[in-house]
Amino acid sequence: MEALIPVINKLQDVFNTVGADIIQLPQIVVVGTQSSGKSSVLESLVGRDILPRGTGIVTRRPLILQLVHIDPEDRRKTSEENGIDGEEWGKFLHTKNKIYTDFEEIRQEIEAETERISGNNKGISDDPIHLKIFSPHVVNLTLVDLPGITKVPVGDQPKDIEIQIRELIFKYISNPNSIILAVTAANTDMATSEALKVAREADTDGRRTLAVVTKLDLMDAGTDAMDVLMGRVIPVKLGIIGVVNRSQLDINQKKLVADAIRDEYAFLQKKYPSLANRNGTKYLARTLNRLLMHHIRDCLPELKTRINVLAAQYQSLLNSYGEPVDDKSATLLQLITKFAAEYCRTIEGTAKYIETAELCGGARICYIFHETFGRTLESVDPLGGLTTIDVLTAIRNATGPRPALFVPEVSFELLVKRQVKRLEEPSLRCVELVHEEMQRIIQHCSNYSTQELLRFPKLHDAIVEVVTSLLRKRLPVTNEMVHNLVAIELAYINTKHPDFADACGLMNNNIEEQRRNRMRDLPTAVPRDKAAAGGSQSGSVSEQNDGGMGNWRGMLKRGEDSAAGDRAMQQSPYPSSPQKGHAVNLLDVPVPVSRKLSAREQRDCEVIERLIKSYFLIVRKNIQDSVPKAVMHFLVNHVKDCLQSELVGQLYKTALLNDLLTESEDMAQRRTEAADMLKALQKASQVIAEIRETHMW
């Protein structure tokens, strides 16, 4: 099982080569307040002075420290291959293959790299420093040293330094594959430990937290940490381990870590004899090694699954970037053909990528025809904008200077054309909506269907321009046809239309029924034979003039106004004659005022309105059927049929090949990054497979 930790180190190396942090590997994260002894604990585990020292915030960037145990044979082989003189050495990720055998130089490089990114003030950065230590005196561990928790900004630190540090700490301890090493000084109250507080927030059930109590030798006289180390104050599931750090005087006097560990052992034997074998730096190192191995064993299956999923995703991403272009002519023709085919399939509803969030392509065009356009036409009132006074005025204007016995047909035609004209605007709007949707299909195909176009932005722009130009050329043609459809209806008012003749006959019968009802309601003082004679006389004249009941004018000549009605017509609604002595302007046109209509006027207006409504509904039905057909023929189908040839004719030219197939600046870089990441994931999967076969898990 000891070999599991090198597996994680290998995986860390694999992902370090691509600078990726997409896999959360098992590691030990060290957290604590400033001056709690974090750095001393780490140096005790390494056995060397490698970390910067000073007051305030010294650790200002995460330090990912990999400890690699090497056997004498491996050390000798590596030393010969790399010309290393010494049994211990270190390597930084940012200095590539440079090997450090002087640990003082390692400490200086950490300081220099920290200042390079974080500046020479006390600011922090979340960009980690990767350091690997090879030594026969260490156990295999992966540790992360983080800035110490602070409360008050110092010097030119930002005011939110506390928040920045907490966010950085939680970025690492929220990793479910991490073990939290919470460091607390023994000369502080354990109940107020900030390290345990943040650890509990990230690890609510405490299964990933190990507590370390430092500075056991600095407790007040007469006190000890027995209750704390026994877990009686605050229990910690993974345990509590006490250690003794080197003092600042020891560090200044260059006291060796090995000597400090011997002194620590003597102190524990003297002060805590019953707990000496379960505390101290060496026990801490063995415990961390054991915990990390078990943790890795538990994490590896899930880690393998995650790596395989990411490998599949990056393979798909790499495929979308495509291979470098060799035959530009064939590639250009292939892309043009694929785009044209996908555009047509989107209209037909057979596209590979079906939109689920909203209607798109042919489905949206269908919705425009039968929902948007259909509902708009149905909402147009046949008599909208037409008042009774308008109808009456049209009737009177059509009679000329002589009072008419019958309602003139011209008035009906004049008024019904005015109403039919109102259907033109929604029809043209339907064309506009379909044109907009066909424009949207271009972007849909670019984003979802032909991702190869994203590699070649100039080709993409050229295709968009050609298709947009084709749509733009077809728009006026389609609008003209729709305009003509309405103009055709206006050109000839077909009063012999079968549906219109049936409506006229039905209204004829209704008027006859109303006339008979009025005759029944006449007072007894009016002789019914006179009323009937008047009615029959009128009816006979109608038959002589119109040749039957089927003609719509027959409705307008049935019945006769009473004498009272005639007198009412003779009473002008206009202002009275001017008084004697006043000049009369014969060019003044009297303006009709609101008044009660006579029986004849009311009848004439009602008949005209019914006829207008009946004929308008016939025309609206025709327009609702013919406009979608015209749009499909002149716009949609024409673009589908001509798109391929238009694109080839405009773009498939030798002079344009190099320019159109120029990749975007970052495409080659993204392809390289995706290929490197895929290679790293495949290698990581292979490493896990090997260890799986070895340990049979």
XYZ file of C-alpha atoms in Angstrom:
697
model
C 0.000 0.000 0.000
C 3.004 2.273 0.453
C 3.186 2.530 -3.351
C -0.157 4.356 -3.475
C 1.364 7.706 -2.501
C 3.893 7.653 -5.374
C 0.913 7.015 -7.645
C -0.588 10.302 -6.530
C 2.784 11.991 -6.969
C 2.910 10.668 -10.521
C -0.589 11.925 -11.185
C 0.352 15.299 -9.749
C 3.366 15.405 -12.070
C 1.185 14.485 -15.035
C -1.242 17.316 -14.437
C 1.500 19.771 -13.516
C 2.936 19.364 -17.008
C -0.239 20.843 -18.509
C -0.751 23.379 -15.739
C -4.212 21.990 -14.998
C -6.124 21.848 -11.762
C -9.129 19.926 -13.059
C -8.536 16.824 -10.905
C -8.785 17.068 -7.129
C -6.029 14.748 -5.950
C -5.682 13.452 -2.374
C -3.371 15.715 -0.364
C -2.844 17.043 3.153
C -3.774 20.700 3.605
C -2.149 22.521 6.532
C -4.212 25.345 8.073
C -3.648 27.491 11.138
C -3.316 31.033 12.362
C -0.202 33.138 11.908
C 2.672 32.037 14.137
C 0.839 28.880 15.201
C 3.827 26.794 14.114
C 2.635 25.563 10.686
C 5.967 26.140 8.977
C 7.870 24.479 11.808
C 5.655 21.387 11.533
C 6.323 21.159 7.802
C 10.068 21.623 8.224
C 10.071 18.922 10.871
C 8.422 16.549 8.403
C 10.969 17.461 5.705
C 13.899 17.478 8.136
C 15.321 20.638 6.544
C 14.951 24.417 6.745
C 13.221 25.218 3.473
C 10.509 27.757 4.308
C 10.860 31.545 4.560
C 10.897 33.011 8.040
C 9.853 36.376 9.433
C 7.065 38.304 11.116
C 3.536 38.765 9.835
C 2.387 36.851 6.773
C 5.367 34.900 5.446
C 3.510 32.251 3.445
C 1.691 34.333 0.814
C 1.201 31.707 -1.878
C 0.080 28.081 -1.547
C 3.078 25.761 -1.443
C 2.327 22.264 -2.762
C 5.097 20.171 -1.218
C 5.643 16.603 -2.420
C 7.909 14.480 -0.221
C 9.344 11.499 -2.121
C 11.129 8.757 -0.219
C 14.022 7.297 -2.219
C 15.975 4.128 -1.525
C 19.796 4.186 -1.587
C 19.848 2.290 -4.884
C 17.398 4.720 -6.534
C 19.329 7.658 -5.076
C 22.613 6.366 -6.489
C 21.098 5.775 -9.933
C 19.450 9.201 -10.041
C 22.618 10.900 -8.820
C 24.642 9.309 -11.599
C 22.122 10.201 -14.303
C 21.718 13.833 -13.228
C 25.159 14.481 -11.792
C 23.762 15.139 -8.312
C 26.176 15.357 -5.445
C 24.188 14.588 -2.311
C 21.518 12.304 -0.947
C 18.744 14.940 -0.857
C 17.598 17.415 -3.479
C 14.625 19.453 -4.579
C 12.940 20.499 -7.853
C 10.526 23.334 -8.618
C 7.911 23.069 -11.327
C 8.512 26.638 -12.521
C 12.278 26.093 -12.953
C 11.694 22.971 -15.073
C 14.574 20.484 -14.735
C 16.841 22.519 -12.455
C 17.923 20.517 -9.400
C 18.598 22.157 -6.024
C 20.895 20.414 -3.582
C 21.361 23.485 -1.360
C 18.210 23.848 0.769
C 19.071 27.454 1.576
C 18.820 28.100 -2.157
C 15.412 26.405 -2.148
C 14.223 28.787 0.579
C 15.500 31.786 -1.386
C 13.768 30.571 -4.539
C 10.473 30.293 -2.642
C 10.864 33.889 -1.455
C 11.779 35.118 -4.946
C 8.905 33.283 -6.629
C 6.469 34.566 -4.010
C 7.513 38.168 -4.616
C 7.415 37.675 -8.377
C 3.683 36.907 -8.308
C 2.449 38.476 -5.049
C 4.718 41.525 -4.984
C 7.039 42.647 -2.228
C 4.232 43.811 0.047
C 2.139 41.528 2.234
C -0.478 40.662 -0.436
C -1.390 37.049 -1.200
C -1.971 35.043 -4.379
C -3.782 31.777 -5.084
C -1.225 30.722 -7.714
C 0.604 27.785 -6.078
C 4.323 27.029 -5.954
C 5.113 23.365 -6.656
C 8.131 21.903 -4.859
C 9.243 18.279 -4.795
C 11.748 17.033 -2.190
C 13.609 13.751 -2.722
C 15.166 12.265 0.405
C 15.776 8.926 2.111
C 14.734 10.541 5.423
C 11.116 11.429 4.530
C 7.941 9.454 4.128
C 5.830 9.802 0.996
C 3.469 12.739 1.542
C 1.789 15.502 -0.433
C 1.323 18.611 1.712
C -0.131 22.053 1.013
C 1.072 24.985 3.107
C -1.347 27.938 3.092
C -1.142 31.512 4.429
C -1.905 31.793 8.120
C -5.347 32.992 9.183
C -5.255 36.658 10.128
C -7.780 39.200 11.371
C -6.225 42.658 11.007
C -4.504 44.016 7.861
C -0.880 44.985 8.376
C 1.004 47.673 6.449
C -0.239 48.003 2.896
C -2.253 44.773 2.964
C -5.752 45.060 1.476
C -8.540 45.678 3.951
C -10.214 42.400 3.024
C -7.086 40.304 3.661
C -8.987 38.125 6.140
C -11.645 37.311 3.539
C -9.024 36.622 0.869
C -7.167 34.171 3.094
C -10.370 32.381 4.142
C -11.441 31.989 0.507
C -8.011 30.614 -0.382
C -8.108 28.141 2.503
C -11.615 26.940 1.626
C -10.572 26.462 -1.999
C -8.237 23.685 -0.803
C -10.001 22.200 2.205
C -13.315 21.959 0.327
C -11.688 19.300 -1.825
C -13.351 16.085 -0.588
C -10.138 14.191 -1.390
C -8.050 16.287 0.998
C -7.047 15.670 4.622
C -7.121 18.779 6.822
C -4.210 19.246 9.220
C -5.480 21.827 11.729
C -2.552 23.384 13.623
C -3.176 25.059 16.985
C -0.677 26.338 19.555
C -0.844 24.696 22.993
C -0.549 28.050 24.780
C -3.919 29.194 23.345
C -7.442 28.147 24.208
C -8.392 25.117 22.128
C -12.037 26.205 22.153
C -11.125 29.363 20.213
C -9.021 27.586 17.591
C -9.583 29.224 14.184
C -8.018 26.221 12.444
C -10.532 23.795 13.934
C -13.344 26.230 13.200
C -12.642 26.461 9.464
C -11.938 22.708 9.329
C -15.344 21.971 10.840
C -17.034 24.262 8.316
C -15.551 22.329 5.388
C -15.567 18.886 7.031
C -18.837 18.858 8.966
C -18.640 15.216 10.041
C -14.932 15.475 10.967
C -13.813 12.439 8.967
C -11.010 14.328 7.179
C -9.564 16.404 10.053
C -6.428 15.702 12.113
C -5.426 18.179 14.839
C -1.834 19.107 15.690
C -1.012 20.910 18.924
C 2.295 22.797 18.746
C 4.480 24.566 21.303
C 3.852 22.089 24.118
C 6.990 23.389 25.815
C 5.665 26.978 25.976
C 2.620 26.384 28.179
C 2.271 28.308 31.433
C 3.966 26.823 34.455
C 1.684 24.450 36.303
C -0.383 23.598 33.251
C -0.207 20.827 30.703
C -2.005 19.688 27.542
C -3.057 16.279 28.836
C -6.802 16.909 28.471
C -6.316 18.436 25.027
C -4.180 15.554 23.752
C -6.629 12.998 25.176
C -9.474 14.669 23.269
C -11.379 15.669 26.396
C -11.623 19.355 25.442
C -12.511 19.051 21.743
C -12.654 15.543 20.270
C -11.225 15.049 16.774
C -12.044 11.826 14.918
C -8.647 11.319 13.293
C -6.876 12.205 16.526
C -4.828 14.968 18.161
C -1.018 14.883 18.056
C 1.258 17.141 20.070
C 4.662 18.352 18.852
C 7.469 20.595 20.096
C 8.800 23.154 17.640
C 12.152 24.840 17.465
C 12.140 28.243 19.107
C 13.129 31.375 17.236
C 16.425 31.274 19.135
C 17.019 27.703 17.911
C 16.356 28.809 14.346
C 18.662 31.813 14.668
C 21.387 29.556 16.027
C 20.908 27.123 13.125
C 19.810 24.254 15.285
C 19.379 21.172 13.149
C 15.923 19.652 12.756
C 17.318 16.240 13.693
C 18.602 17.639 17.001
C 15.253 19.328 17.614
C 13.439 16.010 17.096
C 15.713 14.320 19.654
C 15.016 17.112 22.144
C 11.307 16.795 21.435
C 11.381 13.091 22.229
C 13.171 13.767 25.529
C 10.597 16.445 26.430
C 7.662 14.139 25.763
C 9.200 11.309 27.781
C 9.647 13.665 30.695
C 6.405 15.660 30.523
C 3.955 13.183 28.969
C 5.476 9.722 29.462
C 2.182 7.877 28.956
C 1.532 9.679 25.658
C 5.099 9.947 24.343
C 4.711 7.110 21.847
C 1.570 8.698 20.330
C 2.953 12.208 19.929
C 5.928 13.888 18.367
C 7.062 14.692 14.830
C 7.994 11.142 13.851
C 4.636 9.798 14.972
C 2.924 12.644 13.120
C 4.780 11.746 9.897
C 3.838 8.058 10.193
C 0.220 8.936 10.969
C -0.053 11.303 8.023
C 1.488 8.701 5.749
C -0.971 6.041 6.935
C -4.001 8.344 6.695
C -3.011 9.523 3.248
C -2.528 5.959 1.977
C -5.951 4.850 3.205
C -7.497 8.024 1.848
C -5.905 7.471 -1.557
C -7.149 3.885 -1.613
C -10.692 5.104 -0.982
C -10.432 7.898 -3.560
C -8.811 6.051 -6.457
C -11.955 4.371 -7.914
C -13.817 7.669 -8.074
C -10.659 9.367 -9.325
C -10.366 6.850 -12.156
C -13.978 7.464 -13.181
C -13.431 11.203 -13.167
C -10.318 10.894 -15.311
C -12.118 8.691 -17.855
C -15.021 11.156 -18.117
C -12.650 14.071 -18.627
C -10.690 12.122 -21.227
C -13.881 11.549 -23.225
C -14.792 15.239 -22.957
C -11.375 16.401 -24.133
C -11.426 13.881 -26.973
C -14.724 15.354 -28.131
C -13.343 18.866 -27.761
C -10.256 17.975 -29.765
C -12.435 16.475 -32.493
C -14.424 19.707 -32.701
C -11.210 21.646 -33.298
C -10.440 19.419 -36.260
C -7.151 18.393 -37.776
C -4.775 20.843 -39.486
C -5.897 21.501 -43.070
C -3.951 19.702 -45.813
C -6.223 19.887 -48.873
C -7.757 23.362 -48.643
C -9.872 23.022 -51.768
C -11.578 19.842 -50.582
C -11.973 21.224 -47.055
C -13.648 24.396 -48.306
C -16.080 22.496 -50.520
C -16.844 20.078 -47.686
C -17.606 22.872 -45.213
C -19.788 24.746 -47.711
C -21.733 21.603 -48.564
C -22.157 20.655 -44.926
C -23.446 24.097 -43.985
C -25.931 24.186 -46.884
C -27.210 20.699 -46.054
C -27.557 21.510 -42.365
C -29.371 24.762 -43.180
C -31.893 22.890 -45.301
C -32.295 20.127 -42.702
C -32.999 22.729 -40.023
C -35.849 24.072 -42.147
C -37.164 20.577 -42.847
C -36.905 19.504 -39.196
C -34.347 16.741 -39.780
C -31.304 18.509 -38.300
C -28.851 16.504 -36.203
C -29.018 18.974 -33.324
C -32.635 19.558 -32.345
C -33.265 22.686 -30.298
C -35.221 21.990 -27.100
C -35.366 25.436 -25.514
C -37.398 27.168 -28.254
C -38.916 26.673 -31.680
C -36.382 26.916 -34.464
C -36.200 26.630 -38.245
C -39.142 25.054 -40.052
C -41.106 24.611 -36.838
C -40.943 28.328 -36.145
C -41.929 29.166 -39.726
C -44.948 26.892 -39.321
C -45.806 28.662 -36.066
C -45.556 32.031 -37.814
C -47.918 30.903 -40.600
C -50.606 29.204 -38.563
C -50.395 30.867 -35.171
C -48.939 34.349 -35.437
C -50.223 35.252 -38.922
C -53.461 33.290 -38.552
C -54.388 34.863 -35.221
C -53.484 38.328 -36.497
C -55.817 37.986 -39.481
C -58.605 36.612 -37.325
C -58.251 39.608 -35.019
C -58.886 42.025 -37.897
C -62.485 43.242 -37.520
C -64.292 43.187 -40.908
C -65.914 46.498 -40.013
C -62.992 47.944 -38.079
C -62.527 51.665 -38.575
C -65.870 51.878 -40.379
C -68.740 53.794 -38.731
C -72.373 53.941 -39.719
C -71.897 57.555 -40.800
C -69.056 56.374 -43.121
C -71.399 53.840 -44.711
C -74.227 56.335 -45.057
C -71.906 58.959 -46.519
C -70.570 56.448 -49.065
C -74.110 55.551 -50.094
C -75.125 59.202 -50.530
C -71.929 60.129 -52.380
C -72.522 57.283 -54.817
C -76.024 58.496 -55.737
C -74.860 61.769 -57.245
C -77.231 64.764 -57.450
C -80.409 62.687 -57.676
C -82.044 60.918 -54.750
C -81.703 57.174 -55.365
C -84.468 54.651 -55.195
C -81.950 51.899 -54.472
C -78.602 51.584 -52.733
C -75.868 51.955 -55.379
C -73.481 49.012 -55.827
C -70.533 51.398 -56.066
C -70.798 52.199 -52.371
C -70.372 48.522 -51.467
C -67.301 48.124 -53.669
C -65.753 51.318 -52.329
C -66.171 50.284 -48.728
C -65.211 46.617 -49.081
C -61.961 47.533 -50.888
C -61.092 49.836 -48.010
C -61.501 46.946 -45.563
C -59.654 44.364 -47.694
C -56.691 46.748 -47.967
C -56.198 46.342 -44.208
C -55.060 42.732 -44.785
C -51.908 43.844 -46.578
C -49.957 45.035 -43.522
C -50.178 41.772 -41.494
C -49.368 39.834 -44.676
C -46.159 41.793 -45.216
C -45.325 41.405 -41.530
C -45.595 37.627 -41.985
C -42.970 37.820 -44.734
C -40.719 39.843 -42.434
C -40.995 37.333 -39.582
C -40.130 34.390 -41.835
C -37.162 36.346 -43.225
C -35.914 37.007 -39.682
C -36.217 33.330 -38.772
C -34.249 32.252 -41.843
C -31.585 34.719 -40.775
C -31.527 33.150 -37.299
C -31.035 29.690 -38.795
C -27.598 30.823 -40.010
C -26.398 31.383 -36.449
C -28.053 28.192 -35.263
C -26.144 26.138 -37.837
C -22.890 27.906 -36.959
C -23.214 27.316 -33.219
C -24.633 23.817 -33.004
C -24.255 22.004 -36.279
C -21.049 23.019 -38.069
C -18.600 23.817 -35.309
C -15.767 23.489 -37.808
C -16.722 26.948 -39.030
C -15.581 28.358 -35.694
C -12.059 27.366 -36.701
C -12.241 29.659 -39.710
C -13.821 32.990 -38.721
C -13.320 34.520 -42.176
C -15.097 31.620 -43.848
C -17.875 31.867 -41.292
C -18.315 35.583 -41.951
C -18.259 35.015 -45.722
C -20.968 32.326 -45.505
C -23.114 34.569 -43.329
C -22.715 37.384 -45.845
C -23.659 35.200 -48.848
C -26.753 33.732 -47.173
C -27.814 37.139 -45.846
C -27.411 38.619 -49.318
C -29.499 35.817 -50.846
C -32.250 36.372 -48.287
C -32.060 40.119 -48.851
C -32.523 39.652 -52.619
C -35.563 37.437 -52.152
C -37.297 39.745 -49.676
C -38.548 42.414 -52.152
C -39.648 39.683 -54.598
C -41.696 37.986 -51.889
C -43.110 41.279 -50.645
C -44.138 42.168 -54.202
C -45.957 38.864 -54.592
C -47.815 39.301 -51.306
C -48.675 42.864 -52.293
C -50.028 41.514 -55.591
C -52.153 38.938 -53.773
C -53.969 41.740 -51.979
C -54.052 43.831 -55.151
C -55.676 40.918 -57.006
C -58.460 40.826 -54.445
C -58.913 44.579 -54.806
C -58.896 44.463 -58.593
C -62.182 42.587 -58.962
C -64.958 42.328 -56.382
C -66.601 39.076 -57.356
C -70.194 39.395 -56.166
C -70.970 36.130 -57.960
C -68.660 34.180 -55.659
C -70.596 31.079 -54.537
C -70.023 31.734 -50.830
C -71.045 35.379 -51.264
C -74.207 34.510 -53.228
C -75.255 32.091 -50.493
C -74.741 34.789 -47.877
C -76.819 37.248 -49.937
C -79.657 34.766 -50.276
C -79.650 34.132 -46.534
C -79.733 37.849 -45.753
C -82.491 38.299 -48.375
C -84.634 35.827 -46.499
C -83.875 37.561 -43.215
C -85.001 40.929 -44.623
C -88.226 39.419 -45.982
C -88.866 37.908 -42.571
C -88.280 41.275 -40.905
C -90.658 43.008 -43.391
C -93.442 40.548 -42.653
C -92.904 41.035 -38.935
C -93.190 44.807 -39.310
C -96.421 44.434 -41.260
C -97.910 42.276 -38.538
C -96.996 44.947 -36.019
C -98.668 47.811 -37.956
C -101.550 49.627 -36.094
C -105.106 48.662 -37.091
C -105.641 52.190 -38.512
C -103.264 51.401 -41.398
C -104.896 49.244 -44.076
C -102.791 46.112 -44.467
C -103.709 45.825 -48.138
C -102.080 49.185 -48.803
C -99.017 48.184 -46.908
C -98.961 44.859 -48.703
C -99.586 46.495 -52.046
C -96.697 48.825 -51.441
C -94.533 45.880 -50.521
C -95.598 43.805 -53.539
C -95.114 46.724 -55.878
C -91.641 47.183 -54.564
C -91.015 43.461 -54.853
C -92.187 43.345 -58.477
C -89.940 46.231 -59.422
C -87.081 44.447 -57.785
C -87.709 41.301 -59.767
C -87.978 43.176 -63.070
C -84.712 45.017 -62.358
C -82.559 42.299 -60.770
C -83.907 39.132 -62.236
C -84.421 37.247 -58.960
C -83.681 37.034 -55.225
C -80.160 35.698 -55.598
C -78.665 39.057 -56.566
C -77.455 41.096 -53.585
C -79.103 44.259 -54.927
C -82.460 42.592 -54.499
C -82.047 43.027 -50.750
C -81.581 46.742 -51.101
C -84.844 47.385 -52.961
C -87.273 45.472 -50.811
C -89.638 47.526 -48.702
C -90.523 51.136 -48.967
C -90.053 53.978 -46.605
C -93.168 55.425 -44.987
C -94.202 59.015 -45.601
C -92.917 59.898 -42.173
C -89.541 58.495 -43.125
C -89.503 60.567 -46.322
C -90.319 63.670 -44.378
C -87.559 62.912 -41.950
C -85.113 62.762 -44.853
C -86.392 66.128 -46.084
C -85.601 67.710 -42.730
C -81.995 68.663 -43.159
C -79.689 67.852 -40.241
C -77.518 70.724 -41.242
C -77.641 74.268 -39.875
C -80.737 76.307 -40.782
C -80.791 78.715 -43.707
C -79.035 82.007 -43.116
C -81.108 84.953 -42.051
C -81.995 87.661 -44.452
C -79.170 90.075 -44.989
C -76.412 87.518 -44.391
C -74.156 86.294 -47.220
C -74.443 82.635 -48.238
C -71.296 80.672 -49.114
C -72.457 77.915 -51.419
C -69.057 76.186 -51.230
C -69.465 75.354 -47.535
C -69.802 71.588 -47.205
C -72.183 70.683 -44.392
C -70.693 68.306 -41.814
C -73.055 65.486 -40.765
C -73.976 65.530 -37.138
C -75.057 62.675 -34.975
C -78.745 61.976 -35.364
C -81.220 59.142 -35.394
C -81.305 57.395 -38.755
C -84.517 56.911 -40.639
C -85.809 53.402 -41.156
C -84.565 53.331 -44.738
C -81.146 54.673 -43.823
C -80.784 52.154 -41.049
C -81.823 49.337 -43.383
C -79.416 50.395 -46.125
C -76.471 50.716 -43.727
C -77.215 47.366 -42.117
C -77.368 45.578 -45.455
C -74.118 47.152 -46.667
C -72.335 46.203 -43.414
C -73.530 42.610 -43.696
C -72.368 42.397 -47.265
C -68.977 43.887 -46.396
C -68.505 41.412 -43.554
C -69.516 38.454 -45.724
C -67.184 39.385 -48.580
C -64.318 40.347 -46.223
C -64.389 36.910 -44.605
C -64.111 35.291 -48.042
C -61.092 37.424 -48.957
C -59.461 36.895 -45.545
C -59.735 33.152 -45.991
C -58.057 33.448 -49.402
C -55.238 35.631 -48.031
C -54.689 33.334 -45.055
C -54.204 30.438 -47.459
C -52.266 32.140 -50.285
C -49.725 34.234 -48.328
C -47.930 31.239 -46.658
C -47.822 29.504 -50.045
C -46.283 32.569 -51.670
C -43.709 32.934 -48.874
C -42.723 29.279 -49.118
C -42.354 29.421 -52.921
C -40.656 32.774 -53.373
C -38.528 32.850 -50.200
C -38.090 29.606 -48.264
C -37.980 27.022 -51.055
C -36.033 29.296 -53.375
C -33.308 29.820 -50.758
C -33.179 26.078 -50.036
C -32.819 25.236 -53.732
C -30.245 27.918 -54.530
C -28.166 28.013 -51.330
C -25.603 25.371 -52.305
C -24.960 26.804 -55.763
C -24.869 30.366 -54.427
C -22.253 29.497 -51.794
C -20.108 27.567 -54.244
C -20.345 30.293 -56.872
C -19.408 33.053 -54.453
C -16.785 31.325 -52.272
C -15.277 28.326 -54.045
C -12.531 30.267 -55.762
C -8.807 29.549 -55.788
C -7.955 33.149 -54.948
C -9.993 32.948 -51.732
C -8.770 29.588 -50.403
C -5.912 30.770 -48.201
C -7.822 33.714 -46.813
C -11.058 31.856 -46.031
C -9.298 28.895 -44.402
C -7.146 30.982 -42.081
C -7.643 29.687 -38.546
C -8.397 32.004 -35.658
C -5.344 33.045 -33.667
C -6.125 30.986 -30.600
C -7.468 27.886 -32.375
C -4.051 26.259 -32.859
C -3.179 26.988 -29.229
C -6.448 25.543 -27.961
C -5.949 22.437 -30.100
C -2.465 21.957 -28.640
C -3.722 22.478 -25.078
C -6.578 20.019 -25.586
C -4.194 17.447 -27.080
C -1.764 17.833 -24.155
C -4.554 17.524 -21.616
C -5.938 14.443 -23.355
C -2.472 12.885 -23.354
C -2.096 13.673 -19.628
C -5.489 12.153 -18.811
C -4.708 9.022 -20.796
C -1.383 8.688 -19.002
C -3.072 9.197 -15.621
C -5.625 6.532 -16.475
C -2.782 4.174 -17.367
C -0.999 4.882 -14.052
C -4.171 4.077 -12.090
C -4.752 0.923 -14.136
C -1.231 -0.290 -13.319
C -1.597 0.256 -9.587
C -5.022 -1.386 -9.729
C -3.519 -4.522 -11.207
C -0.715 -4.467 -8.630
C -2.936 -4.064 -5.556
C -6.004 -5.895 -6.904
C -8.543 -3.318 -5.843
